Amino acid sequence: MTAKRYPMAPLIRFTLISLYLALVLPLPLLAPAAQQPWLWAALPLGLALILALVSEQVELSDAGIGVGHPAWCSWLLRRGWQLSWDQISGLTPVATSQGGRVFYVRTKNGSAYLLPQRVQAFEDFLSQFSRQSGLDTSSIGRISPPWTYQLLAVLCGVFLGGELAWIALR
């Protein structure tokens, strides 16, 4: 198997970036004049951080699974992990406070790592993970249904549209 990369699903990525913009874009315009330059400077820095956070990707290969960020931001976001297939011993489901389920990949030495559930081509990812690890992934689903992100994306679009209209009318 050649290495396959699974980035964050585009709908989730777009929604999180839009949410940041909808919440932060009006702040420099609403702030006192003395604070506006600082907020204008912070806006692209925050956007760069959000872009880095949503650039997480999963890589599956014959050797194992790795979760991390691309080189342009991995120096800043050092969270990530790699496991060879022979280190993996099982999956543990854990209920979330919102009623969903996340899964942790258990290792033979007792460590546990969160299984990514917000990746593009999720079904293919699960199929490849199951084939390589030998674990049953049939009970694993997305952490939240797509309609939740679609609704949030629409709301962010409405907020951004309203904010842009407000800026134009100022």
PDB file of N, CA and C in Angstrom, residues 21 25-26 29 156-170:
ATOM      1  N   LEU A  21     -13.771  33.779  11.203  1.00  0.00           N
ATOM      2  CA  LEU A  21     -13.951  35.072  10.529  1.00  0.00           C
ATOM      3  C   LEU A  21     -15.222  35.779  10.996  1.00  0.00           C
ATOM      4  N   LEU A  25     -13.866  39.103  12.660  1.00  0.00           N
ATOM      5  CA  LEU A  25     -13.780  40.172  11.665  1.00  0.00           C
ATOM      6  C   LEU A  25     -14.320  41.522  12.139  1.00  0.00           C
ATOM      7  N   PRO A  26     -15.451  41.566  12.840  1.00  0.00           N
ATOM      8  CA  PRO A  26     -15.960  42.883  13.240  1.00  0.00           C
ATOM      9  C   PRO A  26     -15.223  43.518  14.432  1.00  0.00           C
ATOM     10  N   LEU A  29     -13.314  46.846  14.009  1.00  0.00           N
ATOM     11  CA  LEU A  29     -14.201  47.973  13.699  1.00  0.00           C
ATOM     12  C   LEU A  29     -14.979  48.443  14.920  1.00  0.00           C
ATOM     13  N   CYS A 156     -22.732  30.885   9.675  1.00  0.00           N
ATOM     14  CA  CYS A 156     -21.523  31.709   9.524  1.00  0.00           C
ATOM     15  C   CYS A 156     -21.626  32.584   8.285  1.00  0.00           C
ATOM     16  N   GLY A 157     -22.163  32.035   7.192  1.00  0.00           N
ATOM     17  CA  GLY A 157     -22.363  32.822   5.980  1.00  0.00           C
ATOM     18  C   GLY A 157     -23.317  33.983   6.208  1.00  0.00           C
ATOM     19  N   VAL A 158     -24.382  33.731   6.956  1.00  0.00           N
ATOM     20  CA  VAL A 158     -25.343  34.790   7.279  1.00  0.00           C
ATOM     21  C   VAL A 158     -24.664  35.864   8.126  1.00  0.00           C
ATOM     22  N   PHE A 159     -23.908  35.438   9.144  1.00  0.00           N
ATOM     23  CA  PHE A 159     -23.194  36.398   9.987  1.00  0.00           C
ATOM     24  C   PHE A 159     -22.204  37.225   9.168  1.00  0.00           C
ATOM     25  N   LEU A 160     -21.414  36.552   8.340  1.00  0.00           N
ATOM     26  CA  LEU A 160     -20.428  37.264   7.521  1.00  0.00           C
ATOM     27  C   LEU A 160     -21.103  38.219   6.546  1.00  0.00           C
ATOM     28  N   GLY A 161     -22.196  37.782   5.933  1.00  0.00           N
ATOM     29  CA  GLY A 161     -22.946  38.653   5.026  1.00  0.00           C
ATOM     30  C   GLY A 161     -23.466  39.889   5.752  1.00  0.00           C
ATOM     31  N   GLY A 162     -24.019  39.691   6.923  1.00  0.00           N
ATOM     32  CA  GLY A 162     -24.499  40.813   7.728  1.00  0.00           C
ATOM     33  C   GLY A 162     -23.388  41.747   8.143  1.00  0.00           C
ATOM     34  N   GLU A 163     -22.254  41.176   8.518  1.00  0.00           N
ATOM     35  CA  GLU A 163     -21.124  42.006   8.918  1.00  0.00           C
ATOM     36  C   GLU A 163     -20.567  42.809   7.740  1.00  0.00           C
ATOM     37  N   LEU A 164     -20.482  42.174   6.572  1.00  0.00           N
ATOM     38  CA  LEU A 164     -19.994  42.883   5.392  1.00  0.00           C
ATOM     39  C   LEU A 164     -20.968  43.982   4.983  1.00  0.00           C
ATOM     40  N   ALA A 165     -22.256  43.721   5.096  1.00  0.00           N
ATOM     41  CA  ALA A 165     -23.257  44.754   4.788  1.00  0.00           C
ATOM     42  C   ALA A 165     -23.131  45.911   5.778  1.00  0.00           C
ATOM     43  N   TRP A 166     -22.926  45.599   7.036  1.00  0.00           N
ATOM     44  CA  TRP A 166     -22.749  46.628   8.062  1.00  0.00           C
ATOM     45  C   TRP A 166     -21.498  47.450   7.784  1.00  0.00           C
ATOM     46  N   ILE A 167     -20.411  46.782   7.374  1.00  0.00           N
ATOM     47  CA  ILE A 167     -19.176  47.501   7.056  1.00  0.00           C
ATOM     48  C   ILE A 167     -19.399  48.428   5.847  1.00  0.00           C
ATOM     49  N   ALA A 168     -20.109  47.933   4.851  1.00  0.00           N
ATOM     50  CA  ALA A 168     -20.365  48.746   3.646  1.00  0.00           C
ATOM     51  C   ALA A 168     -21.227  49.952   3.943  1.00  0.00           C
ATOM     52  N   LEU A 169     -22.127  49.833   4.892  1.00  0.00           N
ATOM     53  CA  LEU A 169     -23.032  50.937   5.230  1.00  0.00           C
ATOM     54  C   LEU A 169     -22.423  51.938   6.214  1.00  0.00           C
ATOM     55  N   ARG A 170     -21.323  51.612   6.789  1.00  0.00           N
ATOM     56  CA  ARG A 170     -20.692  52.492   7.780  1.00  0.00           C
ATOM     57  C   ARG A 170     -20.195  53.753   7.195  1.00  0.00           C
TER      58      ARG A 170
END
